[in-house]
PDB file of C-alpha atoms in Angstrom:
ATOM      1  CA  MET A1403     -17.624  92.078 -38.422  1.00  0.00           C
ATOM      2  CA  THR A1404     -19.366  91.921 -41.775  1.00  0.00           C
ATOM      3  CA  LEU A1405     -16.875  89.283 -42.860  1.00  0.00           C
ATOM      4  CA  THR A1406     -16.194  86.363 -40.525  1.00  0.00           C
ATOM      5  CA  LEU A1407     -12.596  85.337 -39.823  1.00  0.00           C
ATOM      6  CA  THR A1408     -11.849  82.153 -37.925  1.00  0.00           C
ATOM      7  CA  VAL A1409      -8.637  80.442 -36.868  1.00  0.00           C
ATOM      8  CA  SER A1410      -8.846  76.666 -36.515  1.00  0.00           C
ATOM      9  CA  ASP A1411      -7.890  74.850 -33.318  1.00  0.00           C
ATOM     10  CA  GLU A1412      -5.185  73.012 -35.268  1.00  0.00           C
ATOM     11  CA  VAL A1413      -3.511  76.297 -36.202  1.00  0.00           C
ATOM     12  CA  ARG A1414      -3.836  77.599 -32.641  1.00  0.00           C
ATOM     13  CA  ALA A1415      -2.126  74.439 -31.410  1.00  0.00           C
ATOM     14  CA  LEU A1416       0.674  74.851 -33.955  1.00  0.00           C
ATOM     15  CA  ALA A1417       1.263  78.531 -33.125  1.00  0.00           C
ATOM     16  CA  PRO A1418      -0.192  79.391 -29.699  1.00  0.00           C
ATOM     17  CA  GLY A1419       1.425  82.845 -29.840  1.00  0.00           C
ATOM     18  CA  PHE A1420      -0.433  83.850 -33.025  1.00  0.00           C
ATOM     19  CA  THR A1421      -2.387  87.116 -33.006  1.00  0.00           C
ATOM     20  CA  HIS A1422      -4.122  88.897 -35.843  1.00  0.00           C
ATOM     21  CA  VAL A1423      -5.702  92.317 -36.220  1.00  0.00           C
ATOM     22  CA  ALA A1424      -8.335  92.693 -38.940  1.00  0.00           C
ATOM     23  CA  ILE A1425      -9.322  95.986 -40.542  1.00  0.00           C
ATOM     24  CA  GLU A1426     -12.469  96.234 -42.646  1.00  0.00           C
ATOM     25  CA  ALA A1427     -12.662  99.102 -45.117  1.00  0.00           C
ATOM     26  CA  TYR A1428     -15.472 100.123 -47.461  1.00  0.00           C
ATOM     27  CA  GLY A1429     -15.722 103.031 -49.879  1.00  0.00           C
ATOM     28  CA  LEU A1430     -12.013 102.914 -50.680  1.00  0.00           C
ATOM     29  CA  VAL A1431     -10.554 104.687 -53.694  1.00  0.00           C
ATOM     30  CA  ASN A1432      -7.711 102.779 -55.290  1.00  0.00           C
ATOM     31  CA  GLY A1433      -5.597 103.583 -58.310  1.00  0.00           C
ATOM     32  CA  PRO A1434      -2.027 103.575 -59.624  1.00  0.00           C
ATOM     33  CA  SER A1435       0.817 104.253 -57.224  1.00  0.00           C
ATOM     34  CA  THR A1436       1.383 107.948 -56.506  1.00  0.00           C
ATOM     35  CA  GLU A1437       4.277 110.104 -55.355  1.00  0.00           C
ATOM     36  CA  GLY A1438       2.683 109.933 -51.914  1.00  0.00           C
ATOM     37  CA  THR A1439       2.658 106.142 -51.718  1.00  0.00           C
ATOM     38  CA  SER A1440       6.147 105.965 -53.225  1.00  0.00           C
ATOM     39  CA  ALA A1441       7.436 108.281 -50.492  1.00  0.00           C
ATOM     40  CA  LEU A1442       5.663 106.113 -47.937  1.00  0.00           C
ATOM     41  CA  LEU A1443       7.502 103.012 -49.178  1.00  0.00           C
ATOM     42  CA  ASP A1444      10.856 104.816 -49.134  1.00  0.00           C
ATOM     43  CA  ASP A1445      10.216 105.945 -45.556  1.00  0.00           C
ATOM     44  CA  ALA A1446       9.242 102.405 -44.557  1.00  0.00           C
ATOM     45  CA  ALA A1447      12.556 101.099 -45.911  1.00  0.00           C
ATOM     46  CA  ARG A1448      14.413 103.697 -43.829  1.00  0.00           C
ATOM     47  CA  ARG A1449      12.443 102.714 -40.723  1.00  0.00           C
ATOM     48  CA  LEU A1450      13.240  99.060 -41.368  1.00  0.00           C
ATOM     49  CA  ALA A1451      16.968  99.772 -41.636  1.00  0.00           C
ATOM     50  CA  VAL A1452      16.877 101.539 -38.268  1.00  0.00           C
ATOM     51  CA  ARG A1453      14.909  98.668 -36.702  1.00  0.00           C
ATOM     52  CA  LEU A1454      17.325  96.019 -37.975  1.00  0.00           C
ATOM     53  CA  ASP A1455      20.481  98.052 -37.218  1.00  0.00           C
ATOM     54  CA  GLY A1456      22.656  96.016 -39.572  1.00  0.00           C
ATOM     55  CA  ARG A1457      21.028  92.623 -39.005  1.00  0.00           C
ATOM     56  CA  ALA A1458      19.483  90.559 -41.802  1.00  0.00           C
ATOM     57  CA  PRO A1459      15.663  90.386 -41.655  1.00  0.00           C
ATOM     58  CA  HIS A1460      15.650  86.703 -40.664  1.00  0.00           C
ATOM     59  CA  GLU A1461      17.744  87.557 -37.596  1.00  0.00           C
ATOM     60  CA  ASP A1462      14.934  89.644 -36.126  1.00  0.00           C
ATOM     61  CA  PRO A1463      13.211  87.679 -33.309  1.00  0.00           C
ATOM     62  CA  HIS A1464       9.767  88.053 -34.904  1.00  0.00           C
ATOM     63  CA  MET A1465      10.997  86.784 -38.273  1.00  0.00           C
ATOM     64  CA  ALA A1466      12.831  83.943 -36.514  1.00  0.00           C
ATOM     65  CA  ALA A1467       9.525  82.918 -34.912  1.00  0.00           C
ATOM     66  CA  TRP A1468       7.849  82.828 -38.319  1.00  0.00           C
ATOM     67  CA  ARG A1469      10.686  80.670 -39.671  1.00  0.00           C
ATOM     68  CA  GLU A1470      10.210  78.220 -36.804  1.00  0.00           C
ATOM     69  CA  THR A1471       6.484  78.073 -37.473  1.00  0.00           C
ATOM     70  CA  TYR A1472       6.950  77.538 -41.212  1.00  0.00           C
ATOM     71  CA  THR A1473       9.298  74.674 -40.423  1.00  0.00           C
ATOM     72  CA  ALA A1474       6.713  73.225 -38.030  1.00  0.00           C
ATOM     73  CA  PHE A1475       4.131  72.812 -40.813  1.00  0.00           C
ATOM     74  CA  GLY A1476       6.620  71.462 -43.324  1.00  0.00           C
ATOM     75  CA  SER A1477       7.687  74.502 -45.349  1.00  0.00           C
ATOM     76  CA  LYS A1478      11.301  75.511 -45.876  1.00  0.00           C
ATOM     77  CA  PRO A1479      11.481  79.094 -44.591  1.00  0.00           C
ATOM     78  CA  SER A1480      14.611  79.997 -46.538  1.00  0.00           C
ATOM     79  CA  ARG A1481      12.849  79.101 -49.791  1.00  0.00           C
ATOM     80  CA  THR A1482       9.265  80.149 -48.985  1.00  0.00           C
ATOM     81  CA  ARG A1483       9.667  83.202 -46.777  1.00  0.00           C
ATOM     82  CA  ASN A1484       6.782  84.783 -44.919  1.00  0.00           C
ATOM     83  CA  SER A1485       5.543  87.906 -46.666  1.00  0.00           C
ATOM     84  CA  ALA A1486       7.182  90.362 -44.245  1.00  0.00           C
ATOM     85  CA  GLU A1487      10.633  88.812 -44.548  1.00  0.00           C
ATOM     86  CA  ALA A1488      10.361  88.661 -48.342  1.00  0.00           C
ATOM     87  CA  LEU A1489       9.346  92.335 -48.527  1.00  0.00           C
ATOM     88  CA  ALA A1490      12.063  93.339 -46.073  1.00  0.00           C
ATOM     89  CA  LYS A1491      14.722  91.697 -48.237  1.00  0.00           C
ATOM     90  CA  ARG A1492      13.441  93.622 -51.232  1.00  0.00           C
ATOM     91  CA  ALA A1493      13.332  96.871 -49.265  1.00  0.00           C
ATOM     92  CA  LEU A1494      17.006  96.512 -48.359  1.00  0.00           C
ATOM     93  CA  SER A1495      18.096  95.517 -51.875  1.00  0.00           C
ATOM     94  CA  ASP A1496      19.233  97.841 -54.657  1.00  0.00           C
ATOM     95  CA  ALA A1497      15.929  97.210 -56.464  1.00  0.00           C
ATOM     96  CA  GLY A1498      13.876  98.441 -53.511  1.00  0.00           C
ATOM     97  CA  LEU A1499      10.176  97.907 -52.953  1.00  0.00           C
ATOM     98  CA  PRO A1500       7.802  97.454 -55.886  1.00  0.00           C
ATOM     99  CA  ARG A1501       5.102 100.025 -56.574  1.00  0.00           C
ATOM    100  CA  ILE A1502       1.815  98.152 -57.173  1.00  0.00           C
ATOM    101  CA  ASN A1503      -1.194 100.381 -56.495  1.00  0.00           C
ATOM    102  CA  VAL A1504      -2.248 102.766 -53.734  1.00  0.00           C
ATOM    103  CA  LEU A1505      -3.809 100.206 -51.384  1.00  0.00           C
ATOM    104  CA  VAL A1506      -1.091  97.597 -51.812  1.00  0.00           C
ATOM    105  CA  ASP A1507       1.633 100.226 -51.409  1.00  0.00           C
ATOM    106  CA  VAL A1508       0.038 101.406 -48.159  1.00  0.00           C
ATOM    107  CA  TYR A1509      -0.175  97.980 -46.556  1.00  0.00           C
ATOM    108  CA  ASN A1510       3.259  96.977 -47.846  1.00  0.00           C
ATOM    109  CA  ALA A1511       4.695 100.093 -46.211  1.00  0.00           C
ATOM    110  CA  ILE A1512       3.185  99.086 -42.868  1.00  0.00           C
ATOM    111  CA  SER A1513       4.511  95.557 -43.261  1.00  0.00           C
ATOM    112  CA  VAL A1514       8.051  96.776 -43.900  1.00  0.00           C
ATOM    113  CA  ALA A1515       8.105  99.540 -41.290  1.00  0.00           C
ATOM    114  CA  HIS A1516       6.814  97.239 -38.528  1.00  0.00           C
ATOM    115  CA  LEU A1517       8.320  93.986 -39.858  1.00  0.00           C
ATOM    116  CA  ILE A1518       4.978  92.206 -39.656  1.00  0.00           C
ATOM    117  CA  PRO A1519       3.096  90.221 -42.319  1.00  0.00           C
ATOM    118  CA  VAL A1520       0.210  92.306 -43.681  1.00  0.00           C
ATOM    119  CA  GLY A1521      -2.222  91.180 -46.352  1.00  0.00           C
ATOM    120  CA  GLY A1522      -5.103  92.794 -48.189  1.00  0.00           C
ATOM    121  CA  GLU A1523      -8.062  90.978 -49.721  1.00  0.00           C
ATOM    122  CA  ASP A1524     -10.825  92.337 -51.951  1.00  0.00           C
ATOM    123  CA  ALA A1525     -13.890  91.784 -49.780  1.00  0.00           C
ATOM    124  CA  ASP A1526     -16.164  91.750 -52.846  1.00  0.00           C
ATOM    125  CA  HIS A1527     -14.383  88.653 -54.158  1.00  0.00           C
ATOM    126  CA  ILE A1528     -14.354  86.628 -50.950  1.00  0.00           C
ATOM    127  CA  GLN A1529     -16.973  83.877 -50.894  1.00  0.00           C
ATOM    128  CA  GLY A1530     -18.274  83.116 -47.419  1.00  0.00           C
ATOM    129  CA  GLY A1531     -16.067  83.574 -44.381  1.00  0.00           C
ATOM    130  CA  MET A1532     -12.277  83.421 -44.295  1.00  0.00           C
ATOM    131  CA  ARG A1533     -10.673  80.586 -42.363  1.00  0.00           C
ATOM    132  CA  LEU A1534      -7.093  79.903 -41.345  1.00  0.00           C
ATOM    133  CA  VAL A1535      -6.726  76.125 -41.428  1.00  0.00           C
ATOM    134  CA  ARG A1536      -4.299  73.279 -41.979  1.00  0.00           C
ATOM    135  CA  ALA A1537      -4.942  72.019 -45.496  1.00  0.00           C
ATOM    136  CA  THR A1538      -6.006  68.506 -46.399  1.00  0.00           C
ATOM    137  CA  GLY A1539      -4.091  68.823 -49.679  1.00  0.00           C
ATOM    138  CA  GLU A1540      -7.235  68.570 -51.788  1.00  0.00           C
ATOM    139  CA  GLU A1541      -8.182  72.260 -51.754  1.00  0.00           C
ATOM    140  CA  ASP A1542      -7.913  74.293 -54.974  1.00  0.00           C
ATOM    141  CA  PHE A1543      -5.551  77.255 -55.183  1.00  0.00           C
ATOM    142  CA  VAL A1544      -6.151  79.093 -58.440  1.00  0.00           C
ATOM    143  CA  THR A1545      -3.076  80.991 -59.563  1.00  0.00           C
ATOM    144  CA  VAL A1546      -1.383  82.105 -62.790  1.00  0.00           C
ATOM    145  CA  ALA A1547       1.572  80.269 -64.308  1.00  0.00           C
ATOM    146  CA  GLY A1548       3.144  81.304 -67.598  1.00  0.00           C
ATOM    147  CA  GLY A1549       0.316  83.751 -68.221  1.00  0.00           C
ATOM    148  CA  GLU A1550      -2.309  81.013 -67.957  1.00  0.00           C
ATOM    149  CA  GLU A1551      -4.672  80.200 -65.111  1.00  0.00           C
ATOM    150  CA  ALA A1552      -3.491  77.137 -63.208  1.00  0.00           C
ATOM    151  CA  VAL A1553      -4.828  75.167 -60.248  1.00  0.00           C
ATOM    152  CA  GLU A1554      -2.446  74.072 -57.517  1.00  0.00           C
ATOM    153  CA  HIS A1555      -3.081  72.156 -54.330  1.00  0.00           C
ATOM    154  CA  PRO A1556      -1.449  72.936 -50.993  1.00  0.00           C
ATOM    155  CA  ASP A1557       0.555  70.305 -49.181  1.00  0.00           C
ATOM    156  CA  ALA A1558      -1.305  68.265 -46.573  1.00  0.00           C
ATOM    157  CA  GLY A1559      -0.865  70.026 -43.232  1.00  0.00           C
ATOM    158  CA  GLU A1560       0.137  73.332 -44.814  1.00  0.00           C
ATOM    159  CA  VAL A1561      -1.378  76.395 -43.119  1.00  0.00           C
ATOM    160  CA  VAL A1562      -3.586  78.310 -45.559  1.00  0.00           C
ATOM    161  CA  TRP A1563      -6.189  81.032 -45.610  1.00  0.00           C
ATOM    162  CA  ARG A1564      -9.283  79.905 -47.500  1.00  0.00           C
ATOM    163  CA  ASP A1565     -12.892  80.809 -48.163  1.00  0.00           C
ATOM    164  CA  ASP A1566     -15.800  78.767 -49.535  1.00  0.00           C
ATOM    165  CA  ALA A1567     -14.327  78.806 -53.063  1.00  0.00           C
ATOM    166  CA  GLY A1568     -10.833  77.618 -52.173  1.00  0.00           C
ATOM    167  CA  VAL A1569      -7.457  78.743 -50.898  1.00  0.00           C
ATOM    168  CA  THR A1570      -6.821  82.490 -51.008  1.00  0.00           C
ATOM    169  CA  CYS A1571      -3.262  82.455 -49.629  1.00  0.00           C
ATOM    170  CA  ARG A1572      -0.776  79.567 -49.427  1.00  0.00           C
ATOM    171  CA  ARG A1573       1.731  78.835 -46.665  1.00  0.00           C
ATOM    172  CA  TRP A1574      -0.037  81.182 -44.257  1.00  0.00           C
ATOM    173  CA  ASN A1575       0.997  84.480 -45.869  1.00  0.00           C
ATOM    174  CA  TRP A1576       3.535  83.433 -48.501  1.00  0.00           C
ATOM    175  CA  ARG A1577       1.594  83.658 -51.775  1.00  0.00           C
ATOM    176  CA  GLN A1578      -1.787  85.269 -52.376  1.00  0.00           C
ATOM    177  CA  GLY A1579      -4.035  84.078 -55.175  1.00  0.00           C
ATOM    178  CA  PRO A1580      -5.166  86.519 -57.873  1.00  0.00           C
ATOM    179  CA  ARG A1581      -8.904  86.030 -57.199  1.00  0.00           C
ATOM    180  CA  THR A1582      -8.977  88.178 -54.056  1.00  0.00           C
ATOM    181  CA  ARG A1583      -6.029  90.438 -54.820  1.00  0.00           C
ATOM    182  CA  LEU A1584      -6.552  94.204 -54.478  1.00  0.00           C
ATOM    183  CA  THR A1585      -6.689  95.795 -57.915  1.00  0.00           C
ATOM    184  CA  GLU A1586      -7.111  99.406 -58.991  1.00  0.00           C
ATOM    185  CA  GLU A1587     -10.869  98.757 -59.133  1.00  0.00           C
ATOM    186  CA  SER A1588     -11.128  97.464 -55.548  1.00  0.00           C
ATOM    187  CA  ALA A1589     -13.376  99.507 -53.245  1.00  0.00           C
ATOM    188  CA  SER A1590     -13.920  97.106 -50.310  1.00  0.00           C
ATOM    189  CA  ALA A1591     -11.161  95.299 -48.462  1.00  0.00           C
ATOM    190  CA  VAL A1592     -10.129  93.394 -45.391  1.00  0.00           C
ATOM    191  CA  PHE A1593      -6.564  93.847 -44.191  1.00  0.00           C
ATOM    192  CA  LEU A1594      -4.868  91.329 -41.903  1.00  0.00           C
ATOM    193  CA  LEU A1595      -1.878  92.033 -39.701  1.00  0.00           C
ATOM    194  CA  GLU A1596      -0.415  88.786 -38.368  1.00  0.00           C
ATOM    195  CA  SER A1597       2.066  88.312 -35.559  1.00  0.00           C
ATOM    196  CA  LEU A1598       3.680  85.617 -33.462  1.00  0.00           C
ATOM    197  CA  ALA A1599       5.236  85.767 -30.031  1.00  0.00           C
ATOM    198  CA  PRO A1600       7.598  87.400 -29.079  1.00  0.00           C
ATOM    199  CA  MET A1601       6.035  90.447 -30.791  1.00  0.00           C
ATOM    200  CA  PRO A1602       3.882  92.217 -28.162  1.00  0.00           C
ATOM    201  CA  VAL A1603       0.198  92.484 -29.040  1.00  0.00           C
ATOM    202  CA  ALA A1604       0.441  96.244 -28.434  1.00  0.00           C
ATOM    203  CA  ASP A1605       2.926  96.469 -31.339  1.00  0.00           C
ATOM    204  CA  VAL A1606       0.416  94.778 -33.658  1.00  0.00           C
ATOM    205  CA  GLU A1607      -2.276  97.207 -32.513  1.00  0.00           C
ATOM    206  CA  ARG A1608      -0.005 100.173 -33.226  1.00  0.00           C
ATOM    207  CA  ALA A1609       0.697  98.885 -36.721  1.00  0.00           C
ATOM    208  CA  GLY A1610      -3.044  98.430 -37.293  1.00  0.00           C
ATOM    209  CA  ALA A1611      -3.798 101.949 -36.094  1.00  0.00           C
ATOM    210  CA  GLU A1612      -1.163 103.379 -38.439  1.00  0.00           C
ATOM    211  CA  LEU A1613      -2.609 101.408 -41.357  1.00  0.00           C
ATOM    212  CA  ALA A1614      -6.113 102.694 -40.577  1.00  0.00           C
ATOM    213  CA  GLU A1615      -4.822 106.289 -40.491  1.00  0.00           C
ATOM    214  CA  LEU A1616      -3.153 105.856 -43.885  1.00  0.00           C
ATOM    215  CA  LEU A1617      -6.278 104.329 -45.405  1.00  0.00           C
ATOM    216  CA  GLU A1618      -8.257 107.346 -44.211  1.00  0.00           C
ATOM    217  CA  LYS A1619      -5.609 109.671 -45.648  1.00  0.00           C
ATOM    218  CA  PHE A1620      -5.598 108.068 -49.098  1.00  0.00           C
ATOM    219  CA  SER A1621      -9.353 107.312 -49.175  1.00  0.00           C
ATOM    220  CA  PRO A1622     -11.074 110.205 -47.364  1.00  0.00           C
ATOM    221  CA  GLY A1623     -14.577 109.236 -46.309  1.00  0.00           C
ATOM    222  CA  ALA A1624     -13.955 105.479 -46.357  1.00  0.00           C
ATOM    223  CA  ARG A1625     -15.683 103.463 -43.627  1.00  0.00           C
ATOM    224  CA  ILE A1626     -12.910 101.819 -41.665  1.00  0.00           C
ATOM    225  CA  THR A1627     -13.255  99.473 -38.677  1.00  0.00           C
ATOM    226  CA  VAL A1628     -10.251  98.199 -36.735  1.00  0.00           C
ATOM    227  CA  HIS A1629     -11.132  95.026 -34.856  1.00  0.00           C
ATOM    228  CA  ALA A1630      -9.611  93.977 -31.573  1.00  0.00           C
ATOM    229  CA  PRO A1631      -6.694  91.520 -31.706  1.00  0.00           C
ATOM    230  CA  GLU A1632      -7.628  87.846 -31.723  1.00  0.00           C
TER     231      GLU A1632
END
């Protein structure tokens, strides 16, 4: 892997059933949402409704596992939902899923269809390797508040993704910082699909394979590598 991804022993101890699949992609072509990505999001919402069969997203066993894990590191899961549960709620609402840009639409569609947290980071803006750690509380998380850049600090013990410059995503996969967000200019990316037991690893692999196929469809000629689950 061109970009190193590591999961700390402390996080492994907190969530021994955690698995992630990483996809590296270079030579991507991003841009505004299209009719194609909009249709993809609508289809993902339909697939989600079939999967849930009338249940609320948090009643799904995989989402329940994420809620238990959030509680274990001190976050309130009903207030700070994991990214998949938050997207699923939006998908089932009257407002529906947001249209952001091609790459974000594609990975959001996979997240909703498979009910699994999926994130995308601009590889050109990551400094050093990415690490999933329990925060000390002193790390910087640069975000935007009221239209102005603001620096927050995670809670001590909070699970965060970070690189050499600071936190890139708070509360595991709850809120991504703007520094590494995929924009319409992004051409290189790393996508992360994250699961907890009881989701079978094979289900995570299938979701990753579908994401890779969609990336190839929307960015013909891109160099895409799907890494084995870890």
